[in-house]
Short mmCIF file of C-alpha atoms in Angstrom, two decimals:
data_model
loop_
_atom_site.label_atom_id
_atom_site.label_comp_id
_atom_site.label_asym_id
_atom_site.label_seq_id
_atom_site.Cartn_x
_atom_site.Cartn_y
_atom_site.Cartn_z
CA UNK A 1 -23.92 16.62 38.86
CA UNK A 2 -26.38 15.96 36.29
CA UNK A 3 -25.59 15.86 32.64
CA UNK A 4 -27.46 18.70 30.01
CA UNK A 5 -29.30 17.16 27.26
CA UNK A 6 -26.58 19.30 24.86
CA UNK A 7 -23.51 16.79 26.95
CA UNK A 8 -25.49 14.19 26.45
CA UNK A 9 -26.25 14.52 22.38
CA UNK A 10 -22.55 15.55 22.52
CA UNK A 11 -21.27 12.36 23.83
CA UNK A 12 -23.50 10.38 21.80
CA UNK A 13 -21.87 12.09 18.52
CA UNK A 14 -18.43 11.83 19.45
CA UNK A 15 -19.04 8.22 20.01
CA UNK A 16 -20.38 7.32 16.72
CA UNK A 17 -17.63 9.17 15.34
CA UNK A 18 -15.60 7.22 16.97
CA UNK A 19 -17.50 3.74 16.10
CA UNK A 20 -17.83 5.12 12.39
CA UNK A 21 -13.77 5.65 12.36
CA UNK A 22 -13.18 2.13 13.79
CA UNK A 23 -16.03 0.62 10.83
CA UNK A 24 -14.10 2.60 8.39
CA UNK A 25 -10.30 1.00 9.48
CA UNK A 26 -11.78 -2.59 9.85
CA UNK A 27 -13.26 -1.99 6.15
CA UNK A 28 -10.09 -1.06 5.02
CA UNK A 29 -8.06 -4.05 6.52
CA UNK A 30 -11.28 -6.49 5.38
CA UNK A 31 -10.62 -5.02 1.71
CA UNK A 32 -6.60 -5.84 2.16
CA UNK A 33 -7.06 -9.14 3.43
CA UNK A 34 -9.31 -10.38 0.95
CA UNK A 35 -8.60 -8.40 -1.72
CA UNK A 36 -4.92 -8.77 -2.05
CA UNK A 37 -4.88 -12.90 -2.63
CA UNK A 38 -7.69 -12.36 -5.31
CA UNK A 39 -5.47 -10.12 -6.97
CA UNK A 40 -2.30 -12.28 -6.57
CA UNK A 41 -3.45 -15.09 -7.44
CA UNK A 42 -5.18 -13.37 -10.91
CA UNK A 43 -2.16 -12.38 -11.93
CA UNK A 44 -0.20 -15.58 -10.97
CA UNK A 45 -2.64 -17.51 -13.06
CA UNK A 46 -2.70 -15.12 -15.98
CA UNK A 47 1.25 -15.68 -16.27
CA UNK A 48 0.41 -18.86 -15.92
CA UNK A 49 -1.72 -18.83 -19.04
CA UNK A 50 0.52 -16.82 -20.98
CA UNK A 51 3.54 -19.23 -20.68
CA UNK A 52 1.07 -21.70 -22.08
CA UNK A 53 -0.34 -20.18 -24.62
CA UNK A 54 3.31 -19.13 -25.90
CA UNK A 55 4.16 -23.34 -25.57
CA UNK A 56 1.03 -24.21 -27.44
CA UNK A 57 1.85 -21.69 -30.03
CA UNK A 58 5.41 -23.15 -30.32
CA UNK A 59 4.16 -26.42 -30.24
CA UNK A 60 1.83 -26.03 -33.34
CA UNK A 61 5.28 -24.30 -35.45
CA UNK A 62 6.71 -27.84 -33.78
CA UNK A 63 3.88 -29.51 -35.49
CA UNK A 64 3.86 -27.80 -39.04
CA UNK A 65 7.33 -28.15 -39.71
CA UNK A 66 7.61 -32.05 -38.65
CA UNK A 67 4.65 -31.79 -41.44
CA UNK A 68 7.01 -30.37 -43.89
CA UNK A 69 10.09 -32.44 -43.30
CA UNK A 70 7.18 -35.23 -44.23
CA UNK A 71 7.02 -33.41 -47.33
CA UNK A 72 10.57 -32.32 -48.00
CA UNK A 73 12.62 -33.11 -50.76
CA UNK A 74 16.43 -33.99 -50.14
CA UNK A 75 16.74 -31.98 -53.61
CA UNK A 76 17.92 -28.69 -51.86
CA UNK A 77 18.60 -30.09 -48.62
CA UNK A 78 15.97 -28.74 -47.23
CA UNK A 79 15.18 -31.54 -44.64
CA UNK A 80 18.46 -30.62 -42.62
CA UNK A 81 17.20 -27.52 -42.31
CA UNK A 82 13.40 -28.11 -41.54
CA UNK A 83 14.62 -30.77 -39.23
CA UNK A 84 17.01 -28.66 -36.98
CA UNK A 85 14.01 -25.53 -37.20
CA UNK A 86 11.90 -28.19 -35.68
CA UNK A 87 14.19 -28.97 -33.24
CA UNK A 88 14.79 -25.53 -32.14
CA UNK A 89 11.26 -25.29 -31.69
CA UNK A 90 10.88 -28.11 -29.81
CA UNK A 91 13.46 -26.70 -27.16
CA UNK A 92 11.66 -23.88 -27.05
CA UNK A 93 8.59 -25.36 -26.22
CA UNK A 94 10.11 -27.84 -23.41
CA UNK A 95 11.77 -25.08 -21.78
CA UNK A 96 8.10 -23.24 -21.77
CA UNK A 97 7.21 -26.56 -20.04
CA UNK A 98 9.28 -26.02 -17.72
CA UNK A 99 8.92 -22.89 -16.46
CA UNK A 100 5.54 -23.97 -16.44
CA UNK A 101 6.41 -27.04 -14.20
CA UNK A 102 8.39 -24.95 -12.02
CA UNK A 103 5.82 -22.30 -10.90
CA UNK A 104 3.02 -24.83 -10.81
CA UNK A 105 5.21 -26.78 -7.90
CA UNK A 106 6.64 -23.35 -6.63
CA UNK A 107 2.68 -21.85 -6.83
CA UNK A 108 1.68 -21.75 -2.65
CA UNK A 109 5.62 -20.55 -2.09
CA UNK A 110 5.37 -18.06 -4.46
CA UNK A 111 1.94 -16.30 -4.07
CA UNK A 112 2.51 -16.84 -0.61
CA UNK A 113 5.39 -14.69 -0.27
CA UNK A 114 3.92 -11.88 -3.25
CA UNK A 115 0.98 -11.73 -0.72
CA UNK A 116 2.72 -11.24 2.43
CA UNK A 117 5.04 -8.77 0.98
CA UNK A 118 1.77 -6.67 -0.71
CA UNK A 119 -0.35 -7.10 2.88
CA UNK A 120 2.98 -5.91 4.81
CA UNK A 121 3.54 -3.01 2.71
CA UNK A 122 -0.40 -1.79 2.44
CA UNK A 123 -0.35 -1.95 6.23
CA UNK A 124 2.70 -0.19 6.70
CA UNK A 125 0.95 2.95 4.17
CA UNK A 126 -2.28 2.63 6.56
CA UNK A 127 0.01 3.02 9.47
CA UNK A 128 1.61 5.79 8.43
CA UNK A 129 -1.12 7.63 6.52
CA UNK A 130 -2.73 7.42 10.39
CA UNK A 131 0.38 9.09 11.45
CA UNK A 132 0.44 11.95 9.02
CA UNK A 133 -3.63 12.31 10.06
CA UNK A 134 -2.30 12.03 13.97
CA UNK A 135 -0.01 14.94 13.17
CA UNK A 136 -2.33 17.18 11.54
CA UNK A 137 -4.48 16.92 14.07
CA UNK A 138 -1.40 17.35 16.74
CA UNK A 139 -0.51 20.75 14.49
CA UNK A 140 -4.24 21.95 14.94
CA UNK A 141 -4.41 21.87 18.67
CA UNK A 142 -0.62 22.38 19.40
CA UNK A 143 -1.06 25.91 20.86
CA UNK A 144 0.74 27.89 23.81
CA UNK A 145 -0.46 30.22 26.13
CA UNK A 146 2.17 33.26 26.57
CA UNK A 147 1.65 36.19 29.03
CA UNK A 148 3.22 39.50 27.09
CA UNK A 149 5.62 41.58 29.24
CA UNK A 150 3.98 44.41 29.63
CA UNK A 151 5.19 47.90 31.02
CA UNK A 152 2.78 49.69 32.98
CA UNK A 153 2.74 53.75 32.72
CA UNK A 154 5.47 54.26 35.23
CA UNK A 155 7.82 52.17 33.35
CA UNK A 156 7.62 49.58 35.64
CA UNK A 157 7.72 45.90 34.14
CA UNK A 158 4.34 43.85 35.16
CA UNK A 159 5.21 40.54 36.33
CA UNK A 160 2.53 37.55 35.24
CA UNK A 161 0.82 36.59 38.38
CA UNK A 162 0.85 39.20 40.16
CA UNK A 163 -1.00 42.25 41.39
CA UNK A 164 -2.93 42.70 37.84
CA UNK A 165 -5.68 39.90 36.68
CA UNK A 166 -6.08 42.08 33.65
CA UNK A 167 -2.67 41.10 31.28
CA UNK A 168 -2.72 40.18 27.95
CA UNK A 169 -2.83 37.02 27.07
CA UNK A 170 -1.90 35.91 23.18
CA UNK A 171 -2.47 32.23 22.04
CA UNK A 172 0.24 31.53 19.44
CA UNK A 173 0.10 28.42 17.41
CA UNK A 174 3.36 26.64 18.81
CA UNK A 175 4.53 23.73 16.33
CA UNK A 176 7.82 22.81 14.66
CA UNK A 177 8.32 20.08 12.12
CA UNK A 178 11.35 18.68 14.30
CA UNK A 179 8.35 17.78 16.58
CA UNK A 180 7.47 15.39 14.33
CA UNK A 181 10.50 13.95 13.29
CA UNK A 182 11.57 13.72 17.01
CA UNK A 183 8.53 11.39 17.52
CA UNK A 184 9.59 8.90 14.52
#
């Protein structure tokens, strides 16, 4: 049996559809699994400059007022207090340090783990946005063929299938949402 030119051109469509769909998807994961480090590991290094810059501002306050309790007269007693600002400071700036230290050793843990949990859940939306498109396309073709009873003029009840070919026949769009759930 020989294919029409119309199969043929039909075929060829629904094939490139098909290869189109699968470009599209492979896109899609391309743009998660290079795109979602890039962005992690912005924003890891963008807290990472904040922190400093917040130390470095600290550590020039550190700075000026060691510079003042050079300057400051015992008169008022002002070099207790200059002295224990500074120190307060200082704290301040070696616990920035810190957390500084600790997310520079912690940095392949801890991008590692904000990336897998990002990839994991953009997959899991792609997986079920393909599920909701699965079962709108499930609700478009979900239909049932139903054979109305149908009296004939002596009140008799005609039985599908038998002497009459000429019965109704009513397509009625047969879909439930528990269909859907059931499948989850």
């Amino acid at each position: 049996m020989a294919k029409t030119v119309k199969q043929i051109i039909d075929e060829v469509k629904s094939d490139a559809l098909t290869l189109l769909d699968a470009k599209r998807e492979l896109m899609k994961l391309q743009a998660i699994e290079k795109g979602v480090p890039a962005g992690v590991r912005g924003v890891y290094y963008l807290i990472m400059a904040v922190i400093g810059l917040t130390a470095l501002f600290f550590l020039q306050v550190v700075i000026a007022l060691l510079f003042a309790m050079i300057f400051a007269s015992d008169l008022w007693g002002a070099y207790e207090t200059v002295s224990s600002m500074a120190a307060g400071f200082g704290c301040l700036v070696g616990l920035f340090l810190l957390i500084e230290l600790i997310l520079l050793l912690l940095r392949k843990s801890i991008i590692g783990a904000v990336e897998e949990k990002i990839i994991t859940k953009q997959l899991d939306q792609l997986e079920e946005q393909e599920h909701e498109e699965a079962g709108e396309a499930r609700r478009e073709t979900a239909t049932v063929t139903m054979v109305a009873d149908v009296t004939d003029v002596h009140g008799e009840s005609v039985i599908p299938g038998t002497e009459r070919e000429d019965h109704p026949v009513v397509e009625v769009h047969q879909y439930r949402e528990e269909d859907d759930l059931r499948d989850q």
